[in-house]
Amino acid sequence: MNATILLLPGDGIGPEVVAGAAGVLRAVETRFGHAFELPEAIIGAAALRQGLPPLPDVTLAAARSADAILLGAVGDPAFDRGPSSGRPEAALLGIRKALGLYANLRPARVWPSLETAGPLKPEVLAGTDMLVVRELTGGLYYGEPRGIEPDGSSAHNTMRYSRQEIDRIARHAFDAARLRRRRVTSVDKANVLETSRLWRTVVTEVGAEYPEVTLDHMLVDSCAMRIALAPSSFDVIVTENMFGDILSDEAGAVVGSLGLLPSASLGAGTGLFEPVHGSAPDIAGKDLANPIGAIASAAMLLRHALKLETEARAVEAAIERVLVSGLKTADLAGGGPAVGTKHMAASIAAAVGTS
Ligand code: IPM
Ligand code: MG
């Protein structure tokens, strides 16, 4: 297969983890006889530093015409002041919206040999394998009106959801659950918010079309607690944008490290694949970052954007084998011996080539 995969390394640890994942894609190309073009474009603070907007037009045009996008991270404390539109994060929100990527899939599972890497007892974590389906182009992140009074006396954001936005993300979650353990937990705050009451109504209606999938509803505070107390009780979680942002970080911490978590953002346009972890400026450029979130995102890219399921599984199996062999990056090692970003990524690329 010939495919163009646009690399958007971005900020902080983004360039290091994307380089690692690109190496793994090259190994897939060689082993399975594909031809991948891997052009790069700038986004986030990397663009702001060149006097460009955080999402330059050329970057968006390249994104639209690619077969898939692999993004590292955006965010830089140097640009933490000023209006929302001038921050690196605006690029991520902009590209998600421009490409219509409303469905964000964030799988979190316990990897073999990492049962004790996180804060939970291994017997509590055992069997954890959940998929957070986060609505990605609506809710508080995009609702209008929004703003801050010029005198700084107050600020406001708007949470708004249409029936259609809830319906389409619910279908995504039920479709995913059909291929898994056939259980959907819809998470909301229906005891307080009108948007959540509409959410619950529409998800229930959609659920009626999926009789083979069990649906339950959970309040977001309760869900946060259950992820910590009984993570293995979840299969698919479907929730609105901000709740999904928060719960997916928690899911990452529970399975050992946020550095492990991949994501896929799907919808109308080119699919975008990125690790959940963010730019982590404190460890950037030090070869300390865990590249597994980015590499597992590349596996999701192969699966969802290029429909290369065998190749996706080969990458996931390679990650597994390298972890089982005992290699750990600093975030997983708990103070024990650790390898750097490059070493971890190269080991996984080598394992793809030899499996
Ligand atoms: C994420 C990130 C982003 C979000 C930020 C960087 C805008 O936290 O992808 O989870 O909030 O969506
Ligand atoms: Mg987040």
PDB file of N, CA and C and ligand atoms in Angstrom, residues 73-75 88-90 92-93 96 104 106 134 136 141 241-242 244-246 248-249 263 274-279, ligand 1:
ATOM      1  N   ALA A  73       2.573  16.451  20.324  1.00  0.00           N
ATOM      2  CA  ALA A  73       1.911  17.193  21.400  1.00  0.00           C
ATOM      3  C   ALA A  73       2.006  18.674  21.085  1.00  0.00           C
ATOM      4  N   VAL A  74       1.079  19.460  21.633  1.00  0.00           N
ATOM      5  CA  VAL A  74       1.223  20.913  21.559  1.00  0.00           C
ATOM      6  C   VAL A  74       1.117  21.482  22.965  1.00  0.00           C
ATOM      7  N   GLY A  75       1.784  22.617  23.181  1.00  0.00           N
ATOM      8  CA  GLY A  75       1.727  23.264  24.489  1.00  0.00           C
ATOM      9  C   GLY A  75       3.113  23.709  24.892  1.00  0.00           C
ATOM     10  N   PRO A  88      -0.734  27.630  21.803  1.00  0.00           N
ATOM     11  CA  PRO A  88      -0.475  26.412  21.032  1.00  0.00           C
ATOM     12  C   PRO A  88      -1.683  25.466  21.012  1.00  0.00           C
ATOM     13  N   GLU A  89      -2.400  25.388  22.151  1.00  0.00           N
ATOM     14  CA  GLU A  89      -3.549  24.469  22.248  1.00  0.00           C
ATOM     15  C   GLU A  89      -4.618  24.792  21.215  1.00  0.00           C
ATOM     16  N   ALA A  90      -4.683  26.066  20.780  1.00  0.00           N
ATOM     17  CA  ALA A  90      -5.690  26.453  19.786  1.00  0.00           C
ATOM     18  C   ALA A  90      -5.509  25.656  18.499  1.00  0.00           C
ATOM     19  N   LEU A  92      -4.652  22.514  18.236  1.00  0.00           N
ATOM     20  CA  LEU A  92      -5.239  21.185  18.384  1.00  0.00           C
ATOM     21  C   LEU A  92      -6.760  21.274  18.284  1.00  0.00           C
ATOM     22  N   LEU A  93      -7.330  22.266  18.972  1.00  0.00           N
ATOM     23  CA  LEU A  93      -8.777  22.438  18.910  1.00  0.00           C
ATOM     24  C   LEU A  93      -9.187  22.794  17.487  1.00  0.00           C
ATOM     25  N   ARG A  96      -8.922  19.637  15.106  1.00  0.00           N
ATOM     26  CA  ARG A  96     -10.010  18.690  15.400  1.00  0.00           C
ATOM     27  C   ARG A  96     -11.313  19.183  14.772  1.00  0.00           C
ATOM     28  N   ASN A 104     -13.220  10.583  19.686  1.00  0.00           N
ATOM     29  CA  ASN A 104     -11.864  10.381  20.196  1.00  0.00           C
ATOM     30  C   ASN A 104     -11.829   9.072  20.999  1.00  0.00           C
ATOM     31  N   ARG A 106      -9.816   6.473  23.250  1.00  0.00           N
ATOM     32  CA  ARG A 106      -8.658   6.416  24.149  1.00  0.00           C
ATOM     33  C   ARG A 106      -8.663   5.099  24.921  1.00  0.00           C
ATOM     34  N   ARG A 134     -14.518   9.664  23.773  1.00  0.00           N
ATOM     35  CA  ARG A 134     -14.706  11.059  24.184  1.00  0.00           C
ATOM     36  C   ARG A 134     -15.272  11.871  23.020  1.00  0.00           C
ATOM     37  N   LEU A 136     -15.459  15.007  20.883  1.00  0.00           N
ATOM     38  CA  LEU A 136     -14.267  15.850  20.757  1.00  0.00           C
ATOM     39  C   LEU A 136     -14.484  17.213  20.106  1.00  0.00           C
ATOM     40  N   TYR A 141     -15.603  23.098  25.344  1.00  0.00           N
ATOM     41  CA  TYR A 141     -14.416  23.491  24.594  1.00  0.00           C
ATOM     42  C   TYR A 141     -14.732  24.441  23.436  1.00  0.00           C
ATOM     43  N   ASN A 241     -16.987  15.988  25.967  1.00  0.00           N
ATOM     44  CA  ASN A 241     -15.611  16.418  25.751  1.00  0.00           C
ATOM     45  C   ASN A 241     -14.795  16.607  27.045  1.00  0.00           C
ATOM     46  N   MET A 242     -15.253  17.452  27.930  1.00  0.00           N
ATOM     47  CA  MET A 242     -14.413  17.746  29.094  1.00  0.00           C
ATOM     48  C   MET A 242     -14.356  16.584  30.085  1.00  0.00           C
ATOM     49  N   GLY A 244     -14.465  13.554  29.313  1.00  0.00           N
ATOM     50  CA  GLY A 244     -13.575  12.573  28.681  1.00  0.00           C
ATOM     51  C   GLY A 244     -12.113  12.974  28.803  1.00  0.00           C
ATOM     52  N   ASP A 245     -11.854  14.257  28.724  1.00  0.00           N
ATOM     53  CA  ASP A 245     -10.484  14.755  28.912  1.00  0.00           C
ATOM     54  C   ASP A 245      -9.979  14.344  30.290  1.00  0.00           C
ATOM     55  N   ILE A 246     -10.797  14.572  31.295  1.00  0.00           N
ATOM     56  CA  ILE A 246     -10.376  14.324  32.681  1.00  0.00           C
ATOM     57  C   ILE A 246     -10.285  12.817  32.957  1.00  0.00           C
ATOM     58  N   SER A 248      -9.887  10.326  30.959  1.00  0.00           N
ATOM     59  CA  SER A 248      -8.863   9.570  30.223  1.00  0.00           C
ATOM     60  C   SER A 248      -7.481   9.753  30.861  1.00  0.00           C
ATOM     61  N   ASP A 249      -7.194  10.918  31.430  1.00  0.00           N
ATOM     62  CA  ASP A 249      -5.930  11.050  32.172  1.00  0.00           C
ATOM     63  C   ASP A 249      -5.931  10.111  33.389  1.00  0.00           C
ATOM     64  N   SER A 263      -4.267   7.573  21.276  1.00  0.00           N
ATOM     65  CA  SER A 263      -5.628   7.966  20.932  1.00  0.00           C
ATOM     66  C   SER A 263      -5.794   8.077  19.432  1.00  0.00           C
ATOM     67  N   GLU A 274      -2.706  10.523  18.151  1.00  0.00           N
ATOM     68  CA  GLU A 274      -1.765  11.221  19.031  1.00  0.00           C
ATOM     69  C   GLU A 274      -1.749  10.557  20.395  1.00  0.00           C
ATOM     70  N   PRO A 275      -0.578  10.564  21.053  1.00  0.00           N
ATOM     71  CA  PRO A 275      -0.550  10.113  22.439  1.00  0.00           C
ATOM     72  C   PRO A 275      -1.352  11.082  23.296  1.00  0.00           C
ATOM     73  N   VAL A 276      -1.891  10.593  24.406  1.00  0.00           N
ATOM     74  CA  VAL A 276      -2.736  11.427  25.264  1.00  0.00           C
ATOM     75  C   VAL A 276      -1.900  12.364  26.143  1.00  0.00           C
ATOM     76  N   HIS A 277      -0.588  12.088  26.289  1.00  0.00           N
ATOM     77  CA  HIS A 277       0.180  12.705  27.368  1.00  0.00           C
ATOM     78  C   HIS A 277       0.436  14.207  27.310  1.00  0.00           C
ATOM     79  N   GLY A 278       0.493  14.839  26.180  1.00  0.00           N
ATOM     80  CA  GLY A 278       0.805  16.270  26.162  1.00  0.00           C
ATOM     81  C   GLY A 278       2.296  16.541  26.060  1.00  0.00           C
ATOM     82  N   SER A 279       2.687  17.823  26.133  1.00  0.00           N
ATOM     83  CA  SER A 279       4.042  18.218  25.731  1.00  0.00           C
ATOM     84  C   SER A 279       5.101  18.032  26.820  1.00  0.00           C
TER      85      SER A 279
HETATM   86  C1  IPM B   1      -5.952  16.189  25.414  1.00  0.00           C
HETATM   87  C2  IPM B   1      -5.315  17.484  25.839  1.00  0.00           C
HETATM   88  C3  IPM B   1      -5.956  18.626  25.083  1.00  0.00           C
HETATM   89  C4  IPM B   1      -7.430  18.634  25.421  1.00  0.00           C
HETATM   90  C5  IPM B   1      -5.333  20.005  25.337  1.00  0.00           C
HETATM   91  C6  IPM B   1      -3.837  20.012  25.073  1.00  0.00           C
HETATM   92  C7  IPM B   1      -6.017  21.086  24.553  1.00  0.00           C
HETATM   93  O1  IPM B   1      -5.416  17.628  27.229  1.00  0.00           O
HETATM   94  O2  IPM B   1      -5.911  15.877  24.205  1.00  0.00           O
HETATM   95  O3  IPM B   1      -6.486  15.478  26.272  1.00  0.00           O
HETATM   96  O4  IPM B   1      -7.829  19.169  26.461  1.00  0.00           O
HETATM   97  O5  IPM B   1      -8.211  18.083  24.632  1.00  0.00           O
END
